[in-house]
Short mmCIF file of C-alpha atoms and ligand atoms in Angstrom, two decimals:
data_model
loop_
_atom_site.label_atom_id
_atom_site.label_comp_id
_atom_site.label_asym_id
_atom_site.label_seq_id
_atom_site.Cartn_x
_atom_site.Cartn_y
_atom_site.Cartn_z
CA UNK L 53 -16.66 2.88 -6.83
CA UNK L 54 -13.71 5.13 -6.35
CA UNK L 55 -10.84 4.71 -3.91
CA UNK L 56 -9.24 7.76 -2.33
CA UNK L 57 -5.55 7.10 -1.65
CA UNK L 58 -3.45 9.34 0.58
CA UNK L 59 0.20 8.68 1.40
CA UNK L 60 3.71 9.52 0.30
CA UNK L 61 4.55 10.42 -3.31
CA UNK L 62 8.29 10.12 -3.61
CA UNK L 63 11.42 9.72 -5.64
CA UNK L 64 13.08 6.45 -4.63
CA UNK L 65 16.73 5.54 -5.18
CA UNK L 66 17.09 1.79 -4.83
CA UNK L 67 20.11 -0.49 -4.58
CA UNK L 68 19.87 -4.25 -4.87
CA UNK L 69 22.83 -6.67 -4.76
CA UNK L 70 23.06 -6.53 -8.56
CA UNK L 71 21.90 -3.09 -9.68
CA UNK L 72 20.84 0.36 -8.59
CA UNK L 73 18.31 2.84 -9.95
CA UNK L 74 18.10 6.52 -8.97
CA UNK L 75 14.99 8.67 -8.54
CA UNK L 76 12.29 6.19 -9.57
CA UNK L 77 8.63 6.99 -9.04
CA UNK L 78 7.89 5.79 -5.52
CA UNK L 79 6.03 6.50 -2.31
CA UNK L 80 3.32 4.48 -0.61
CA UNK L 81 0.51 6.36 -2.37
CA UNK L 82 2.06 5.96 -5.83
CA UNK L 83 2.33 2.19 -5.44
CA UNK L 84 -1.12 1.85 -3.89
CA UNK L 85 -2.86 4.14 -6.38
CA UNK L 86 -1.39 2.41 -9.42
CA UNK L 87 -2.27 -1.01 -7.99
CA UNK L 88 -5.87 0.08 -7.29
CA UNK L 89 -6.23 1.64 -10.75
CA UNK L 90 -6.50 -1.79 -12.42
CA UNK L 91 -9.93 -2.21 -10.84
CA UNK L 92 -11.65 1.20 -11.06
CA UNK L 93 -11.37 4.94 -10.41
CA UNK L 94 -8.68 6.21 -8.03
CA UNK L 95 -8.10 9.64 -6.47
CA UNK L 96 -4.57 10.41 -5.33
CA UNK L 97 -3.79 12.83 -2.48
CA UNK L 98 -0.15 13.76 -1.89
CA UNK L 99 2.53 16.36 -2.41
CA UNK L 100 5.52 16.63 -4.75
CA UNK L 101 8.11 19.33 -5.44
CA UNK L 102 8.98 21.25 -8.58
CA UNK L 103 11.63 18.61 -9.38
CA UNK L 104 9.01 15.84 -9.79
CA UNK L 105 9.38 14.58 -13.39
CA UNK L 106 6.40 15.27 -15.64
CA UNK L 107 6.58 11.73 -16.99
CA UNK L 108 5.58 10.46 -13.54
CA UNK L 109 2.46 12.63 -13.53
CA UNK L 110 1.76 11.36 -17.04
CA UNK L 111 2.06 7.81 -15.73
CA UNK L 112 -0.62 8.49 -13.07
CA UNK L 113 -2.77 10.01 -15.82
CA UNK L 114 -2.25 7.04 -18.15
CA UNK L 115 -3.57 4.85 -15.36
CA UNK L 116 -6.59 7.23 -15.21
CA UNK L 117 -5.72 8.32 -11.66
CA UNK L 118 -7.35 11.60 -10.64
CA UNK L 119 -4.43 13.84 -9.56
CA UNK L 120 -6.50 16.86 -8.50
CA UNK L 121 -5.41 16.16 -4.90
CA UNK L 122 -1.70 16.04 -5.78
CA UNK L 123 -0.17 19.32 -4.59
CA UNK L 124 2.87 20.59 -6.52
CA UNK L 125 4.95 22.87 -4.28
CA UNK L 126 8.15 24.78 -4.87
CA UNK L 127 10.92 22.76 -3.26
CA UNK L 128 12.10 19.18 -3.47
CA UNK L 129 10.07 16.00 -3.67
CA UNK L 130 10.39 13.55 -0.77
CA UNK L 131 13.45 11.43 -1.61
CA UNK L 132 13.94 8.02 -0.05
CA UNK L 133 16.78 5.60 -0.66
CA UNK L 134 17.11 1.98 0.41
CA UNK L 135 19.55 -0.89 -0.06
CA UNK L 136 18.71 -4.61 -0.07
CA UNK L 137 20.85 -7.43 1.29
CA UNK L 138 21.53 -10.54 -0.79
CA UNK L 139 18.35 -12.32 0.41
CA UNK L 140 16.18 -9.32 -0.72
CA UNK L 141 14.18 -9.57 2.52
CA UNK L 142 16.35 -7.31 4.61
CA UNK L 143 16.52 -3.68 3.64
CA UNK L 144 18.16 -0.70 5.22
CA UNK L 145 17.21 2.90 4.66
CA UNK L 146 20.15 4.93 3.35
CA UNK L 147 18.49 8.32 3.16
CA UNK L 148 15.21 10.11 3.86
CA UNK L 149 14.98 13.70 2.62
CA UNK L 150 11.54 15.01 3.48
CA UNK L 151 11.55 18.07 1.20
CA UNK L 152 8.02 19.40 0.61
CA UNK L 153 6.64 16.44 2.58
CA UNK L 154 7.79 18.13 5.80
CA UNK L 155 4.99 20.73 5.71
CA UNK L 156 2.39 18.59 3.94
CA UNK L 157 -1.24 19.07 4.92
CA UNK L 158 -3.63 17.00 2.81
CA UNK L 159 -6.60 19.06 1.55
CA UNK L 160 -9.49 17.22 -0.02
CA UNK L 161 -11.43 18.67 -2.94
CA UNK L 162 -15.19 18.78 -2.33
CA UNK L 163 -15.78 15.88 -4.73
CA UNK L 164 -13.18 13.73 -2.97
CA UNK L 165 -14.77 14.04 0.48
CA UNK L 166 -17.51 11.58 -0.48
CA UNK L 167 -15.21 8.81 -1.75
CA UNK L 168 -16.68 5.55 -0.43
CA UNK L 169 -13.36 3.70 -0.07
CA UNK L 170 -10.41 5.35 1.67
CA UNK L 171 -6.89 3.97 1.75
CA UNK L 172 -4.67 5.70 4.29
CA UNK L 173 -1.36 4.47 2.87
CA UNK L 174 1.83 4.82 4.89
CA UNK L 175 2.27 8.41 6.09
CA UNK L 176 2.26 10.04 9.55
CA UNK L 177 -0.88 8.90 11.43
CA UNK L 178 -1.77 12.53 12.27
CA UNK L 179 -2.03 13.22 8.51
CA UNK L 180 -4.05 10.03 7.98
CA UNK L 181 -6.43 11.31 10.69
CA UNK L 182 -6.57 14.75 9.05
CA UNK L 183 -7.84 13.10 5.86
CA UNK L 184 -10.49 11.19 7.79
CA UNK L 185 -11.61 14.43 9.49
CA UNK L 186 -12.49 15.79 6.05
CA UNK L 187 -14.40 12.72 4.79
CA UNK L 188 -18.15 12.46 4.95
CA UNK L 189 -19.24 8.95 5.98
CA UNK L 190 -16.86 6.72 4.00
CA UNK L 191 -18.04 3.14 3.52
CA UNK L 192 -14.72 1.42 4.23
CA UNK L 193 -11.44 2.84 5.55
CA UNK L 194 -8.15 0.95 5.66
CA UNK L 195 -4.90 2.22 7.20
CA UNK L 196 -1.36 1.03 6.54
CA UNK L 197 1.65 2.03 8.65
CA UNK L 198 5.38 1.48 9.23
CA UNK L 199 7.70 0.89 12.19
CA UNK L 200 8.75 4.57 12.24
CA UNK L 201 5.26 5.62 13.43
CA UNK L 202 5.21 2.94 16.14
CA UNK L 203 8.44 4.49 17.40
CA UNK L 204 7.69 8.21 17.11
CA UNK L 205 3.89 8.64 16.84
CA UNK L 206 2.35 5.73 18.75
CA UNK L 207 -0.42 7.75 20.42
CA UNK L 208 -1.52 9.24 17.08
CA UNK L 209 -1.58 5.76 15.57
CA UNK L 210 -3.62 4.33 18.47
CA UNK L 211 -6.15 7.19 18.12
CA UNK L 212 -6.41 6.54 14.37
CA UNK L 213 -7.00 2.80 14.80
CA UNK L 214 -10.26 3.51 16.68
CA UNK L 215 -11.56 5.15 13.49
CA UNK L 216 -10.69 2.63 10.76
CA UNK L 217 -12.37 -0.56 9.50
CA UNK L 218 -9.16 -2.28 8.46
CA UNK L 219 -5.53 -2.15 9.54
CA UNK L 220 -2.62 -3.53 7.52
CA UNK L 221 0.82 -4.03 9.04
CA UNK L 222 3.74 -6.38 8.69
CA UNK L 223 4.62 -9.21 11.01
CA UNK L 224 7.41 -7.45 12.92
CA UNK L 225 5.22 -4.36 13.40
CA UNK L 226 2.44 -6.58 14.79
CA UNK L 227 4.88 -8.07 17.31
CA UNK L 228 6.23 -4.64 18.25
CA UNK L 229 2.79 -3.05 18.67
CA UNK L 230 1.21 -5.83 20.71
CA UNK L 231 4.26 -7.30 22.43
CA UNK L 232 2.84 -10.73 21.52
CA UNK L 233 5.06 -13.26 19.76
CA UNK L 234 2.14 -15.60 19.05
CA UNK L 235 0.30 -14.37 15.97
CA UNK L 236 -3.19 -15.30 17.24
CA UNK L 237 -2.60 -13.41 20.46
CA UNK L 238 -1.28 -10.46 18.44
CA UNK L 239 -4.40 -10.47 16.25
CA UNK L 240 -6.70 -10.46 19.27
CA UNK L 241 -4.79 -7.50 20.72
CA UNK L 242 -4.93 -5.65 17.38
CA UNK L 243 -8.73 -6.08 17.10
CA UNK L 244 -9.06 -4.65 20.61
CA UNK L 245 -7.43 -1.44 19.31
CA UNK L 246 -10.42 -0.91 16.99
CA UNK L 247 -10.25 -2.43 13.50
CA UNK L 248 -12.74 -5.14 12.48
CA UNK L 249 -10.35 -6.44 9.82
CA UNK L 250 -6.63 -6.92 10.53
CA UNK L 251 -4.21 -7.97 7.79
CA UNK L 252 -0.67 -9.06 8.60
CA UNK L 253 1.77 -8.97 5.67
CA UNK L 254 4.47 -11.63 5.69
CA UNK L 255 6.47 -10.69 2.59
CA UNK L 256 7.15 -13.67 0.32
CA UNK L 257 5.21 -15.83 2.79
CA UNK L 258 1.93 -14.12 1.89
CA UNK L 259 -0.54 -12.43 4.20
CA UNK L 260 -2.97 -13.32 6.97
CA UNK L 261 -6.46 -11.82 7.31
CA UNK L 262 -8.37 -11.82 10.56
CA UNK L 263 -12.05 -10.96 9.98
CA UNK L 264 -15.30 -11.41 11.94
CA UNK L 265 -15.87 -14.77 10.20
CA UNK L 266 -12.38 -16.05 10.97
CA UNK L 267 -8.90 -16.29 9.51
CA UNK L 268 -7.80 -16.49 5.89
CA UNK L 269 -4.29 -17.27 4.65
CA UNK L 270 -3.33 -15.72 1.35
CA UNK L 271 -0.26 -17.10 -0.38
CA UNK L 272 2.23 -14.94 -2.21
CA UNK L 273 2.45 -15.74 -5.93
CA UNK L 274 5.67 -17.77 -6.35
CA UNK L 275 8.27 -15.85 -8.38
CA UNK L 276 11.44 -17.20 -9.95
CA UNK L 277 13.21 -13.88 -9.58
CA UNK L 278 12.64 -10.87 -7.35
CA UNK L 279 14.16 -7.75 -8.89
CA UNK L 280 13.03 -5.15 -6.32
CA UNK L 281 10.45 -5.72 -3.57
CA UNK L 282 10.07 -2.00 -2.77
CA UNK L 283 6.40 -1.07 -2.60
CA UNK L 284 5.11 -4.66 -2.61
CA UNK L 285 3.18 -4.03 0.62
CA UNK L 286 1.68 -0.82 -0.77
CA UNK L 287 0.79 -2.59 -4.03
CA UNK L 288 -0.85 -5.40 -2.02
CA UNK L 289 -3.14 -3.06 -0.10
CA UNK L 290 -3.82 -0.93 -3.21
CA UNK L 291 -4.87 -4.00 -5.20
CA UNK L 292 -6.98 -5.22 -2.28
CA UNK L 293 -8.83 -1.90 -1.97
CA UNK L 294 -9.27 -1.51 -5.72
CA UNK L 295 -10.86 -4.96 -5.92
CA UNK L 296 -13.07 -4.38 -2.86
CA UNK L 297 -14.34 -1.06 -4.20
CA UNK L 298 -15.34 -2.50 -7.55
CA UNK L 299 -16.52 -6.07 -6.97
CA UNK L 300 -20.17 -6.70 -6.13
CA UNK L 301 -21.43 -7.78 -2.72
CA UNK L 302 -20.71 -7.06 0.93
CA UNK L 303 -17.11 -6.57 2.14
CA UNK L 304 -17.12 -9.75 4.23
CA UNK L 305 -18.06 -11.84 1.19
CA UNK L 306 -15.30 -10.52 -1.07
CA UNK L 307 -12.35 -9.63 1.16
CA UNK L 308 -10.69 -13.07 0.83
CA UNK L 309 -10.64 -12.79 -2.94
CA UNK L 310 -9.44 -9.19 -2.55
CA UNK L 311 -6.42 -10.53 -0.60
CA UNK L 312 -5.56 -12.76 -3.57
CA UNK L 313 -5.82 -9.85 -6.01
CA UNK L 314 -3.59 -7.79 -3.69
CA UNK L 315 -1.01 -10.60 -3.60
CA UNK L 316 -0.99 -10.87 -7.37
CA UNK L 317 -0.50 -7.14 -7.98
CA UNK L 318 2.33 -7.20 -5.39
CA UNK L 319 3.97 -10.06 -7.30
CA UNK L 320 4.19 -7.96 -10.46
CA UNK L 321 5.64 -5.09 -8.41
CA UNK L 322 8.55 -7.31 -7.29
CA UNK L 323 9.46 -8.22 -10.86
CA UNK L 324 10.86 -4.81 -11.77
CA UNK L 325 12.45 -1.76 -10.20
CA UNK L 326 9.93 0.60 -8.66
CA UNK L 327 6.74 0.65 -10.71
CA UNK L 328 8.36 -0.27 -14.04
CA UNK L 329 6.81 -3.74 -14.27
CA UNK L 330 3.43 -2.89 -12.71
CA UNK L 331 2.95 0.02 -15.08
CA UNK L 332 3.23 -2.32 -18.09
CA UNK L 333 0.74 -5.03 -17.13
CA UNK L 334 -2.95 -5.32 -18.01
CA UNK L 335 -5.95 -6.50 -16.01
CA UNK L 336 -5.85 -9.77 -17.98
CA UNK L 337 -2.32 -10.49 -16.63
CA UNK L 338 -3.69 -10.11 -13.11
CA UNK L 339 -6.60 -12.46 -13.82
CA UNK L 340 -4.21 -15.09 -15.19
CA UNK L 341 -2.14 -15.14 -11.99
CA UNK L 342 -5.27 -15.14 -9.81
CA UNK L 343 -6.44 -18.27 -11.65
CA UNK L 344 -3.01 -19.87 -11.20
CA UNK L 345 -3.06 -19.12 -7.47
CA UNK L 346 -6.52 -20.62 -7.26
CA UNK L 347 -5.24 -23.85 -8.84
CA UNK L 348 -2.16 -23.84 -6.59
CA UNK L 349 -4.15 -23.62 -3.38
CA UNK L 350 -7.28 -25.69 -4.07
CA UNK L 351 -7.43 -29.02 -2.22
P1 AMP K 155 7.48 -0.68 1.26
O1 AMP K 155 8.49 -1.34 0.38
O2 AMP K 155 6.10 -1.27 1.13
O3 AMP K 155 7.94 -0.56 2.67
O4 AMP K 155 7.31 0.82 0.75
C1 AMP K 155 8.37 1.55 0.26
C2 AMP K 155 7.91 2.97 -0.04
O5 AMP K 155 7.73 3.68 1.19
C3 AMP K 155 8.94 3.75 -0.84
O6 AMP K 155 8.38 4.09 -2.09
C4 AMP K 155 9.24 5.00 0.00
O7 AMP K 155 9.24 6.17 -0.77
C5 AMP K 155 8.13 5.02 1.03
N1 AMP K 155 8.58 5.52 2.33
C6 AMP K 155 9.78 5.30 2.92
N2 AMP K 155 9.85 5.95 4.11
C7 AMP K 155 8.66 6.60 4.28
C8 AMP K 155 8.10 7.45 5.28
N3 AMP K 155 8.78 7.79 6.38
N4 AMP K 155 6.84 7.89 5.12
C9 AMP K 155 6.13 7.56 4.02
N5 AMP K 155 6.60 6.80 3.01
C10 AMP K 155 7.85 6.31 3.13
#
């Protein structure tokens, strides 16, 4: 089944302690869509400017991503730049140039409105809601977010959370949103905001799922070397949704395994700048790491 992904489609300029790369393919929707594309059909909704390199559109197409919902406007593509500290966990934003993203209104093609799985990747919560307004009875909707929206669009985010099945956020965002330092208390507070499934991302420490049948801890795949962790969270949720949309059985029976698939796709993302490593792997590479994780955690 297909996954509709809406979010940012960007050019990212990234600096790590050892190297820097300008104007890579980035944006939450790019990472999530490419991650989901290993499992089945994906529809991408976003906006880019006239400066968006054709090779990036060709990359979406090579991954068989439907780009009918990708608007190409005159003007500049959203450009984001970030710099990592030596530990690669701490990052600061150097630049955010909104460009055509500033006046973005997602419009869904008729065929996209019936997509069963919807991933509202990181973007303003009012735009995430605008996508949901256009959908007809999706089967499973997951929203991602970032600290910026907690700071400047909290009411929009709270309204959105009443309408989604799953919510994905990182640990510091969970603390900020709930004002709870204890993770179990935070999870209870997050469920009260609406979502049945809450997933807390903990970077290289993995992720935590809270579902109706209890908690599940997903490890991160251990890497010898992290080149660039940008987009790992988006790749995680993209892989998770791609797996959920295409594996058999009810959501509750397959979401734990989906967390593992998300973790594995995120691990490949960290091994190269931007999407360079992820765009070279095959489904068999993912399966190999899933099997390794299974061996690493069985006891
Ligand atoms: P992550 O590393 O998972 O936090 O995601 C990084 C991606 O988020 C980059 O590709 C950026 O282009 C994108 N991004 C940064 N700021 C924003 C923003 N304000 N809205 C949407 N996407 C953003």
